[in-house]
């Protein structure tokens, strides 16, 4: 869920991956790897997202599938999934579905 949340943050701000990478000070390939779920962002990178997009780290970490190696489940996981589904619905209605990555 964290990978999708980070992708949706980028899409919400109408940024291509290369623009988000420049804003965050990381490579475009790293953004791509994170959004595909191939790499897990470090806490430092999550802090960069929070700073760059003016939001609390806790709002981003809400979508983490695990904390300290223990899987997150129960109501928090359920609500996070519903929030992502709503954001995906809004993304599709806005016409920015899967905004250009490059």
PDB file of N, CA and C in Angstrom:
ATOM      1  N   UNK A   1       0.813  -1.203   0.000  1.00  0.00           N
ATOM      2  CA  UNK A   1       0.000   0.000   0.000  1.00  0.00           C
ATOM      3  C   UNK A   1       0.857   1.267   0.000  1.00  0.00           C
ATOM      4  N   UNK A   2       2.021   1.197   0.643  1.00  0.00           N
ATOM      5  CA  UNK A   2       2.869   2.386   0.714  1.00  0.00           C
ATOM      6  C   UNK A   2       3.319   2.822  -0.674  1.00  0.00           C
ATOM      7  N   UNK A   3       3.686   1.873  -1.509  1.00  0.00           N
ATOM      8  CA  UNK A   3       4.126   2.196  -2.874  1.00  0.00           C
ATOM      9  C   UNK A   3       3.016   2.916  -3.638  1.00  0.00           C
ATOM     10  N   UNK A   4       1.805   2.417  -3.527  1.00  0.00           N
ATOM     11  CA  UNK A   4       0.674   3.040  -4.226  1.00  0.00           C
ATOM     12  C   UNK A   4       0.363   4.411  -3.641  1.00  0.00           C
ATOM     13  N   UNK A   5       0.482   4.565  -2.333  1.00  0.00           N
ATOM     14  CA  UNK A   5       0.241   5.866  -1.707  1.00  0.00           C
ATOM     15  C   UNK A   5       1.248   6.900  -2.212  1.00  0.00           C
ATOM     16  N   UNK A   6       2.507   6.510  -2.322  1.00  0.00           N
ATOM     17  CA  UNK A   6       3.518   7.438  -2.814  1.00  0.00           C
ATOM     18  C   UNK A   6       3.281   7.790  -4.285  1.00  0.00           C
ATOM     19  N   UNK A   7       2.838   6.819  -5.065  1.00  0.00           N
ATOM     20  CA  UNK A   7       2.510   7.100  -6.466  1.00  0.00           C
ATOM     21  C   UNK A   7       1.352   8.086  -6.551  1.00  0.00           C
ATOM     22  N   UNK A   8       0.330   7.869  -5.733  1.00  0.00           N
ATOM     23  CA  UNK A   8      -0.838   8.754  -5.755  1.00  0.00           C
ATOM     24  C   UNK A   8      -0.502  10.163  -5.274  1.00  0.00           C
ATOM     25  N   UNK A   9       0.414  10.285  -4.343  1.00  0.00           N
ATOM     26  CA  UNK A   9       0.862  11.616  -3.911  1.00  0.00           C
ATOM     27  C   UNK A   9       1.463  12.344  -5.108  1.00  0.00           C
ATOM     28  N   UNK A  10       2.312  11.646  -5.849  1.00  0.00           N
ATOM     29  CA  UNK A  10       2.942  12.240  -7.035  1.00  0.00           C
ATOM     30  C   UNK A  10       1.894  12.622  -8.073  1.00  0.00           C
ATOM     31  N   UNK A  11       0.971  11.707  -8.352  1.00  0.00           N
ATOM     32  CA  UNK A  11      -0.061  11.961  -9.363  1.00  0.00           C
ATOM     33  C   UNK A  11      -0.966  13.102  -8.930  1.00  0.00           C
ATOM     34  N   UNK A  12      -1.319  13.146  -7.648  1.00  0.00           N
ATOM     35  CA  UNK A  12      -2.165  14.227  -7.135  1.00  0.00           C
ATOM     36  C   UNK A  12      -1.535  15.587  -7.414  1.00  0.00           C
ATOM     37  N   UNK A  13      -0.224  15.655  -7.298  1.00  0.00           N
ATOM     38  CA  UNK A  13       0.494  16.913  -7.540  1.00  0.00           C
ATOM     39  C   UNK A  13       0.838  17.094  -9.016  1.00  0.00           C
ATOM     40  N   UNK A  14       0.307  16.212  -9.850  1.00  0.00           N
ATOM     41  CA  UNK A  14       0.447  16.302 -11.303  1.00  0.00           C
ATOM     42  C   UNK A  14       1.909  16.354 -11.739  1.00  0.00           C
ATOM     43  N   UNK A  15       2.717  15.476 -11.134  1.00  0.00           N
ATOM     44  CA  UNK A  15       4.138  15.413 -11.457  1.00  0.00           C
ATOM     45  C   UNK A  15       4.463  14.114 -12.178  1.00  0.00           C
ATOM     46  N   UNK A  16       5.367  14.199 -13.121  1.00  0.00           N
ATOM     47  CA  UNK A  16       5.933  13.013 -13.737  1.00  0.00           C
ATOM     48  C   UNK A  16       6.984  12.480 -12.774  1.00  0.00           C
ATOM     49  N   UNK A  17       7.356  11.222 -12.961  1.00  0.00           N
ATOM     50  CA  UNK A  17       8.354  10.640 -12.069  1.00  0.00           C
ATOM     51  C   UNK A  17       9.652  11.443 -12.068  1.00  0.00           C
ATOM     52  N   UNK A  18      10.074  11.926 -13.232  1.00  0.00           N
ATOM     53  CA  UNK A  18      11.336  12.680 -13.284  1.00  0.00           C
ATOM     54  C   UNK A  18      11.227  13.990 -12.511  1.00  0.00           C
ATOM     55  N   UNK A  19      10.039  14.617 -12.520  1.00  0.00           N
ATOM     56  CA  UNK A  19       9.847  15.862 -11.772  1.00  0.00           C
ATOM     57  C   UNK A  19       9.830  15.601 -10.267  1.00  0.00           C
ATOM     58  N   UNK A  20       9.174  14.508  -9.878  1.00  0.00           N
ATOM     59  CA  UNK A  20       9.146  14.138  -8.459  1.00  0.00           C
ATOM     60  C   UNK A  20      10.556  13.789  -7.981  1.00  0.00           C
ATOM     61  N   UNK A  21      11.301  13.070  -8.820  1.00  0.00           N
ATOM     62  CA  UNK A  21      12.675  12.702  -8.461  1.00  0.00           C
ATOM     63  C   UNK A  21      13.527  13.944  -8.231  1.00  0.00           C
ATOM     64  N   UNK A  22      13.377  14.935  -9.109  1.00  0.00           N
ATOM     65  CA  UNK A  22      14.134  16.181  -8.949  1.00  0.00           C
ATOM     66  C   UNK A  22      13.734  16.892  -7.660  1.00  0.00           C
ATOM     67  N   UNK A  23      12.448  16.922  -7.369  1.00  0.00           N
ATOM     68  CA  UNK A  23      11.963  17.584  -6.157  1.00  0.00           C
ATOM     69  C   UNK A  23      12.475  16.891  -4.897  1.00  0.00           C
ATOM     70  N   UNK A  24      12.588  15.545  -4.971  1.00  0.00           N
ATOM     71  CA  UNK A  24      12.996  14.764  -3.808  1.00  0.00           C
ATOM     72  C   UNK A  24      14.506  14.576  -3.709  1.00  0.00           C
ATOM     73  N   UNK A  25      15.218  14.864  -4.795  1.00  0.00           N
ATOM     74  CA  UNK A  25      16.659  14.675  -4.790  1.00  0.00           C
ATOM     75  C   UNK A  25      17.084  13.222  -4.894  1.00  0.00           C
ATOM     76  N   UNK A  26      16.290  12.434  -5.630  1.00  0.00           N
ATOM     77  CA  UNK A  26      16.611  11.022  -5.864  1.00  0.00           C
ATOM     78  C   UNK A  26      16.527  10.765  -7.365  1.00  0.00           C
ATOM     79  N   UNK A  27      16.915   9.573  -7.785  1.00  0.00           N
ATOM     80  CA  UNK A  27      16.877   9.268  -9.215  1.00  0.00           C
ATOM     81  C   UNK A  27      15.464   8.876  -9.651  1.00  0.00           C
ATOM     82  N   UNK A  28      15.208   9.071 -10.928  1.00  0.00           N
ATOM     83  CA  UNK A  28      13.918   8.675 -11.505  1.00  0.00           C
ATOM     84  C   UNK A  28      13.728   7.175 -11.385  1.00  0.00           C
ATOM     85  N   UNK A  29      14.795   6.427 -11.586  1.00  0.00           N
ATOM     86  CA  UNK A  29      14.671   4.962 -11.484  1.00  0.00           C
ATOM     87  C   UNK A  29      14.316   4.539 -10.057  1.00  0.00           C
ATOM     88  N   UNK A  30      14.799   5.269  -9.063  1.00  0.00           N
ATOM     89  CA  UNK A  30      14.461   4.953  -7.669  1.00  0.00           C
ATOM     90  C   UNK A  30      12.969   5.205  -7.420  1.00  0.00           C
ATOM     91  N   UNK A  31      12.445   6.312  -7.937  1.00  0.00           N
ATOM     92  CA  UNK A  31      11.013   6.599  -7.811  1.00  0.00           C
ATOM     93  C   UNK A  31      10.212   5.478  -8.468  1.00  0.00           C
ATOM     94  N   UNK A  32      10.630   5.085  -9.658  1.00  0.00           N
ATOM     95  CA  UNK A  32       9.952   4.014 -10.380  1.00  0.00           C
ATOM     96  C   UNK A  32       9.981   2.708  -9.582  1.00  0.00           C
ATOM     97  N   UNK A  33      11.142   2.363  -9.032  1.00  0.00           N
ATOM     98  CA  UNK A  33      11.273   1.140  -8.234  1.00  0.00           C
ATOM     99  C   UNK A  33      10.377   1.180  -6.996  1.00  0.00           C
ATOM    100  N   UNK A  34      10.308   2.335  -6.350  1.00  0.00           N
ATOM    101  CA  UNK A  34       9.457   2.477  -5.168  1.00  0.00           C
ATOM    102  C   UNK A  34       7.991   2.305  -5.557  1.00  0.00           C
ATOM    103  N   UNK A  35       7.565   2.982  -6.608  1.00  0.00           N
ATOM    104  CA  UNK A  35       6.156   2.941  -7.006  1.00  0.00           C
ATOM    105  C   UNK A  35       5.723   1.555  -7.484  1.00  0.00           C
ATOM    106  N   UNK A  36       6.648   0.784  -8.040  1.00  0.00           N
ATOM    107  CA  UNK A  36       6.332  -0.587  -8.458  1.00  0.00           C
ATOM    108  C   UNK A  36       6.393  -1.548  -7.278  1.00  0.00           C
ATOM    109  N   UNK A  37       6.938  -1.094  -6.167  1.00  0.00           N
ATOM    110  CA  UNK A  37       7.072  -1.959  -4.998  1.00  0.00           C
ATOM    111  C   UNK A  37       8.327  -2.807  -5.036  1.00  0.00           C
ATOM    112  N   UNK A  38       9.240  -2.516  -5.981  1.00  0.00           N
ATOM    113  CA  UNK A  38      10.488  -3.270  -6.084  1.00  0.00           C
ATOM    114  C   UNK A  38      11.475  -2.874  -4.994  1.00  0.00           C
ATOM    115  N   UNK A  39      11.362  -1.642  -4.505  1.00  0.00           N
ATOM    116  CA  UNK A  39      12.211  -1.169  -3.407  1.00  0.00           C
ATOM    117  C   UNK A  39      11.331  -0.544  -2.342  1.00  0.00           C
ATOM    118  N   UNK A  40      11.770  -0.677  -1.115  1.00  0.00           N
ATOM    119  CA  UNK A  40      11.077  -0.062   0.012  1.00  0.00           C
ATOM    120  C   UNK A  40      11.768   1.253   0.328  1.00  0.00           C
ATOM    121  N   UNK A  41      11.012   2.346   0.376  1.00  0.00           N
ATOM    122  CA  UNK A  41      11.653   3.631   0.673  1.00  0.00           C
ATOM    123  C   UNK A  41      12.175   3.663   2.103  1.00  0.00           C
ATOM    124  N   UNK A  42      13.303   4.316   2.276  1.00  0.00           N
ATOM    125  CA  UNK A  42      13.849   4.493   3.617  1.00  0.00           C
ATOM    126  C   UNK A  42      13.039   5.568   4.338  1.00  0.00           C
ATOM    127  N   UNK A  43      13.204   5.643   5.629  1.00  0.00           N
ATOM    128  CA  UNK A  43      12.538   6.684   6.400  1.00  0.00           C
ATOM    129  C   UNK A  43      13.010   8.064   5.935  1.00  0.00           C
ATOM    130  N   UNK A  44      14.273   8.166   5.529  1.00  0.00           N
ATOM    131  CA  UNK A  44      14.795   9.442   5.030  1.00  0.00           C
ATOM    132  C   UNK A  44      14.061   9.864   3.752  1.00  0.00           C
ATOM    133  N   UNK A  45      13.776   8.924   2.880  1.00  0.00           N
ATOM    134  CA  UNK A  45      13.051   9.234   1.640  1.00  0.00           C
ATOM    135  C   UNK A  45      11.603   9.599   1.958  1.00  0.00           C
ATOM    136  N   UNK A  46      11.005   8.899   2.898  1.00  0.00           N
ATOM    137  CA  UNK A  46       9.635   9.235   3.297  1.00  0.00           C
ATOM    138  C   UNK A  46       9.604  10.643   3.886  1.00  0.00           C
ATOM    139  N   UNK A  47      10.627  11.000   4.643  1.00  0.00           N
ATOM    140  CA  UNK A  47      10.725  12.367   5.175  1.00  0.00           C
ATOM    141  C   UNK A  47      10.838  13.377   4.042  1.00  0.00           C
ATOM    142  N   UNK A  48      11.562  13.034   2.977  1.00  0.00           N
ATOM    143  CA  UNK A  48      11.671  13.922   1.820  1.00  0.00           C
ATOM    144  C   UNK A  48      10.309  14.124   1.166  1.00  0.00           C
ATOM    145  N   UNK A  49       9.532  13.045   1.042  1.00  0.00           N
ATOM    146  CA  UNK A  49       8.171  13.165   0.504  1.00  0.00           C
ATOM    147  C   UNK A  49       7.351  14.104   1.387  1.00  0.00           C
ATOM    148  N   UNK A  50       7.428  13.904   2.693  1.00  0.00           N
ATOM    149  CA  UNK A  50       6.651  14.718   3.623  1.00  0.00           C
ATOM    150  C   UNK A  50       7.008  16.192   3.498  1.00  0.00           C
ATOM    151  N   UNK A  51       8.283  16.486   3.407  1.00  0.00           N
ATOM    152  CA  UNK A  51       8.731  17.869   3.281  1.00  0.00           C
ATOM    153  C   UNK A  51       8.338  18.450   1.924  1.00  0.00           C
ATOM    154  N   UNK A  52       8.616  17.709   0.866  1.00  0.00           N
ATOM    155  CA  UNK A  52       8.358  18.200  -0.493  1.00  0.00           C
ATOM    156  C   UNK A  52       6.876  18.418  -0.769  1.00  0.00           C
ATOM    157  N   UNK A  53       6.033  17.599  -0.169  1.00  0.00           N
ATOM    158  CA  UNK A  53       4.598  17.686  -0.440  1.00  0.00           C
ATOM    159  C   UNK A  53       3.807  18.244   0.744  1.00  0.00           C
ATOM    160  N   UNK A  54       4.532  18.806   1.725  1.00  0.00           N
ATOM    161  CA  UNK A  54       3.940  19.501   2.864  1.00  0.00           C
ATOM    162  C   UNK A  54       2.873  18.658   3.564  1.00  0.00           C
ATOM    163  N   UNK A  55       3.304  17.495   4.037  1.00  0.00           N
ATOM    164  CA  UNK A  55       2.392  16.623   4.768  1.00  0.00           C
ATOM    165  C   UNK A  55       3.160  15.904   5.877  1.00  0.00           C
ATOM    166  N   UNK A  56       2.475  15.471   6.908  1.00  0.00           N
ATOM    167  CA  UNK A  56       3.168  14.790   8.008  1.00  0.00           C
ATOM    168  C   UNK A  56       3.666  13.405   7.591  1.00  0.00           C
ATOM    169  N   UNK A  57       4.802  13.016   8.125  1.00  0.00           N
ATOM    170  CA  UNK A  57       5.333  11.672   7.884  1.00  0.00           C
ATOM    171  C   UNK A  57       4.298  10.632   8.312  1.00  0.00           C
ATOM    172  N   UNK A  58       3.601  10.895   9.399  1.00  0.00           N
ATOM    173  CA  UNK A  58       2.611   9.932   9.907  1.00  0.00           C
ATOM    174  C   UNK A  58       1.500   9.672   8.897  1.00  0.00           C
ATOM    175  N   UNK A  59       1.160  10.667   8.096  1.00  0.00           N
ATOM    176  CA  UNK A  59       0.128  10.471   7.076  1.00  0.00           C
ATOM    177  C   UNK A  59       0.609   9.517   5.993  1.00  0.00           C
ATOM    178  N   UNK A  60       1.885   9.558   5.694  1.00  0.00           N
ATOM    179  CA  UNK A  60       2.447   8.629   4.710  1.00  0.00           C
ATOM    180  C   UNK A  60       2.608   7.250   5.333  1.00  0.00           C
ATOM    181  N   UNK A  61       3.124   7.197   6.549  1.00  0.00           N
ATOM    182  CA  UNK A  61       3.363   5.914   7.216  1.00  0.00           C
ATOM    183  C   UNK A  61       2.069   5.158   7.517  1.00  0.00           C
ATOM    184  N   UNK A  62       0.948   5.850   7.481  1.00  0.00           N
ATOM    185  CA  UNK A  62      -0.349   5.197   7.681  1.00  0.00           C
ATOM    186  C   UNK A  62      -0.530   4.051   6.682  1.00  0.00           C
ATOM    187  N   UNK A  63       0.112   4.162   5.505  1.00  0.00           N
ATOM    188  CA  UNK A  63      -0.057   3.171   4.448  1.00  0.00           C
ATOM    189  C   UNK A  63       1.010   2.080   4.466  1.00  0.00           C
ATOM    190  N   UNK A  64       1.898   2.099   5.447  1.00  0.00           N
ATOM    191  CA  UNK A  64       2.934   1.071   5.549  1.00  0.00           C
ATOM    192  C   UNK A  64       2.290  -0.278   5.869  1.00  0.00           C
ATOM    193  N   UNK A  65       2.746  -1.301   5.169  1.00  0.00           N
ATOM    194  CA  UNK A  65       2.209  -2.648   5.382  1.00  0.00           C
ATOM    195  C   UNK A  65       2.793  -3.315   6.618  1.00  0.00           C
ATOM    196  N   UNK A  66       3.947  -2.812   7.061  1.00  0.00           N
ATOM    197  CA  UNK A  66       4.557  -3.358   8.266  1.00  0.00           C
ATOM    198  C   UNK A  66       5.313  -2.250   8.987  1.00  0.00           C
ATOM    199  N   UNK A  67       5.418  -2.408  10.268  1.00  0.00           N
ATOM    200  CA  UNK A  67       6.180  -1.478  11.103  1.00  0.00           C
ATOM    201  C   UNK A  67       7.098  -2.297  11.987  1.00  0.00           C
ATOM    202  N   UNK A  68       8.368  -1.976  11.985  1.00  0.00           N
ATOM    203  CA  UNK A  68       9.372  -2.729  12.742  1.00  0.00           C
ATOM    204  C   UNK A  68       9.335  -4.218  12.424  1.00  0.00           C
ATOM    205  N   UNK A  69       9.041  -4.545  11.162  1.00  0.00           N
ATOM    206  CA  UNK A  69       9.043  -5.936  10.723  1.00  0.00           C
ATOM    207  C   UNK A  69       7.763  -6.697  11.001  1.00  0.00           C
ATOM    208  N   UNK A  70       6.860  -6.129  11.779  1.00  0.00           N
ATOM    209  CA  UNK A  70       5.596  -6.808  12.100  1.00  0.00           C
ATOM    210  C   UNK A  70       4.512  -6.321  11.135  1.00  0.00           C
ATOM    211  N   UNK A  71       3.790  -7.261  10.506  1.00  0.00           N
ATOM    212  CA  UNK A  71       2.735  -6.844   9.572  1.00  0.00           C
ATOM    213  C   UNK A  71       1.624  -6.068  10.277  1.00  0.00           C
ATOM    214  N   UNK A  72       1.086  -5.086   9.569  1.00  0.00           N
ATOM    215  CA  UNK A  72      -0.022  -4.291  10.092  1.00  0.00           C
ATOM    216  C   UNK A  72      -1.316  -4.929   9.586  1.00  0.00           C
ATOM    217  N   UNK A  73      -2.259  -5.102  10.476  1.00  0.00           N
ATOM    218  CA  UNK A  73      -3.541  -5.682  10.061  1.00  0.00           C
ATOM    219  C   UNK A  73      -4.656  -5.026  10.871  1.00  0.00           C
ATOM    220  N   UNK A  74      -5.849  -5.538  10.718  1.00  0.00           N
ATOM    221  CA  UNK A  74      -6.976  -5.025  11.473  1.00  0.00           C
ATOM    222  C   UNK A  74      -7.565  -3.773  10.874  1.00  0.00           C
ATOM    223  N   UNK A  75      -8.197  -2.948  11.702  1.00  0.00           N
ATOM    224  CA  UNK A  75      -8.899  -1.758  11.207  1.00  0.00           C
ATOM    225  C   UNK A  75      -8.001  -0.791  10.454  1.00  0.00           C
ATOM    226  N   UNK A  76      -6.773  -0.594  10.892  1.00  0.00           N
ATOM    227  CA  UNK A  76      -5.879   0.342  10.222  1.00  0.00           C
ATOM    228  C   UNK A  76      -5.619  -0.084   8.784  1.00  0.00           C
ATOM    229  N   UNK A  77      -5.345  -1.351   8.597  1.00  0.00           N
ATOM    230  CA  UNK A  77      -5.094  -1.874   7.257  1.00  0.00           C
ATOM    231  C   UNK A  77      -6.345  -1.762   6.387  1.00  0.00           C
ATOM    232  N   UNK A  78      -7.499  -2.054   6.969  1.00  0.00           N
ATOM    233  CA  UNK A  78      -8.770  -1.967   6.250  1.00  0.00           C
ATOM    234  C   UNK A  78      -9.029  -0.525   5.793  1.00  0.00           C
ATOM    235  N   UNK A  79      -8.869   0.418   6.715  1.00  0.00           N
ATOM    236  CA  UNK A  79      -9.122   1.831   6.397  1.00  0.00           C
ATOM    237  C   UNK A  79      -8.119   2.323   5.353  1.00  0.00           C
ATOM    238  N   UNK A  80      -6.849   1.960   5.491  1.00  0.00           N
ATOM    239  CA  UNK A  80      -5.832   2.381   4.525  1.00  0.00           C
ATOM    240  C   UNK A  80      -6.183   1.882   3.128  1.00  0.00           C
ATOM    241  N   UNK A  81      -6.646   0.650   3.031  1.00  0.00           N
ATOM    242  CA  UNK A  81      -7.056   0.102   1.739  1.00  0.00           C
ATOM    243  C   UNK A  81      -8.225   0.860   1.148  1.00  0.00           C
ATOM    244  N   UNK A  82      -9.182   1.222   1.971  1.00  0.00           N
ATOM    245  CA  UNK A  82     -10.347   1.986   1.495  1.00  0.00           C
ATOM    246  C   UNK A  82      -9.952   3.391   1.057  1.00  0.00           C
ATOM    247  N   UNK A  83      -9.045   4.031   1.783  1.00  0.00           N
ATOM    248  CA  UNK A  83      -8.580   5.368   1.411  1.00  0.00           C
ATOM    249  C   UNK A  83      -7.878   5.313   0.054  1.00  0.00           C
ATOM    250  N   UNK A  84      -7.020   4.300  -0.137  1.00  0.00           N
ATOM    251  CA  UNK A  84      -6.347   4.161  -1.430  1.00  0.00           C
ATOM    252  C   UNK A  84      -7.344   3.917  -2.556  1.00  0.00           C
ATOM    253  N   UNK A  85      -8.348   3.089  -2.301  1.00  0.00           N
ATOM    254  CA  UNK A  85      -9.364   2.830  -3.322  1.00  0.00           C
ATOM    255  C   UNK A  85     -10.100   4.118  -3.693  1.00  0.00           C
ATOM    256  N   UNK A  86     -10.416   4.941  -2.708  1.00  0.00           N
ATOM    257  CA  UNK A  86     -11.074   6.219  -2.974  1.00  0.00           C
ATOM    258  C   UNK A  86     -10.166   7.141  -3.788  1.00  0.00           C
ATOM    259  N   UNK A  87      -8.902   7.212  -3.426  1.00  0.00           N
ATOM    260  CA  UNK A  87      -7.959   8.048  -4.165  1.00  0.00           C
ATOM    261  C   UNK A  87      -7.778   7.558  -5.600  1.00  0.00           C
ATOM    262  N   UNK A  88      -7.779   6.246  -5.787  1.00  0.00           N
ATOM    263  CA  UNK A  88      -7.679   5.696  -7.144  1.00  0.00           C
ATOM    264  C   UNK A  88      -8.923   6.043  -7.956  1.00  0.00           C
ATOM    265  N   UNK A  89     -10.075   5.994  -7.328  1.00  0.00           N
ATOM    266  CA  UNK A  89     -11.320   6.374  -7.992  1.00  0.00           C
ATOM    267  C   UNK A  89     -11.265   7.841  -8.422  1.00  0.00           C
ATOM    268  N   UNK A  90     -10.822   8.704  -7.520  1.00  0.00           N
ATOM    269  CA  UNK A  90     -10.702  10.128  -7.849  1.00  0.00           C
ATOM    270  C   UNK A  90      -9.667  10.366  -8.941  1.00  0.00           C
ATOM    271  N   UNK A  91      -8.598   9.606  -8.903  1.00  0.00           N
ATOM    272  CA  UNK A  91      -7.570   9.711  -9.936  1.00  0.00           C
ATOM    273  C   UNK A  91      -8.165   9.370 -11.308  1.00  0.00           C
ATOM    274  N   UNK A  92      -8.918   8.299 -11.367  1.00  0.00           N
ATOM    275  CA  UNK A  92      -9.530   7.877 -12.631  1.00  0.00           C
ATOM    276  C   UNK A  92     -10.517   8.922 -13.140  1.00  0.00           C
ATOM    277  N   UNK A  93     -11.304   9.508 -12.253  1.00  0.00           N
ATOM    278  CA  UNK A  93     -12.283  10.528 -12.651  1.00  0.00           C
ATOM    279  C   UNK A  93     -11.620  11.817 -13.102  1.00  0.00           C
ATOM    280  N   UNK A  94     -10.426  12.081 -12.612  1.00  0.00           N
ATOM    281  CA  UNK A  94      -9.746  13.325 -12.949  1.00  0.00           C
ATOM    282  C   UNK A  94      -9.085  13.261 -14.328  1.00  0.00           C
ATOM    283  N   UNK A  95      -8.986  12.069 -14.882  1.00  0.00           N
ATOM    284  CA  UNK A  95      -8.332  11.907 -16.172  1.00  0.00           C
ATOM    285  C   UNK A  95      -6.831  11.837 -16.075  1.00  0.00           C
ATOM    286  N   UNK A  96      -6.306  11.792 -14.852  1.00  0.00           N
ATOM    287  CA  UNK A  96      -4.861  11.717 -14.655  1.00  0.00           C
ATOM    288  C   UNK A  96      -4.420  10.299 -14.322  1.00  0.00           C
ATOM    289  N   UNK A  97      -5.256   9.338 -14.654  1.00  0.00           N
ATOM    290  CA  UNK A  97      -4.967   7.957 -14.285  1.00  0.00           C
ATOM    291  C   UNK A  97      -3.566   7.567 -14.720  1.00  0.00           C
ATOM    292  N   UNK A  98      -2.814   7.091 -13.777  1.00  0.00           N
ATOM    293  CA  UNK A  98      -1.430   6.660 -14.009  1.00  0.00           C
ATOM    294  C   UNK A  98      -0.683   7.701 -14.821  1.00  0.00           C
ATOM    295  N   UNK A  99      -0.653   8.909 -14.299  1.00  0.00           N
ATOM    296  CA  UNK A  99       0.007  10.041 -14.971  1.00  0.00           C
ATOM    297  C   UNK A  99       1.335   9.593 -15.557  1.00  0.00           C
ATOM    298  N   UNK A 100       1.658  10.211 -16.655  1.00  0.00           N
ATOM    299  CA  UNK A 100       2.883   9.836 -17.375  1.00  0.00           C
ATOM    300  C   UNK A 100       4.030   9.696 -16.407  1.00  0.00           C
ATOM    301  N   UNK A 101       4.727   8.576 -16.529  1.00  0.00           N
ATOM    302  CA  UNK A 101       5.793   8.263 -15.585  1.00  0.00           C
ATOM    303  C   UNK A 101       7.108   8.907 -15.959  1.00  0.00           C
ATOM    304  N   UNK A 102       7.416   8.994 -17.201  1.00  0.00           N
ATOM    305  CA  UNK A 102       8.734   9.499 -17.592  1.00  0.00           C
ATOM    306  C   UNK A 102       8.801  10.998 -17.627  1.00  0.00           C
TER     307      UNK A 102
END
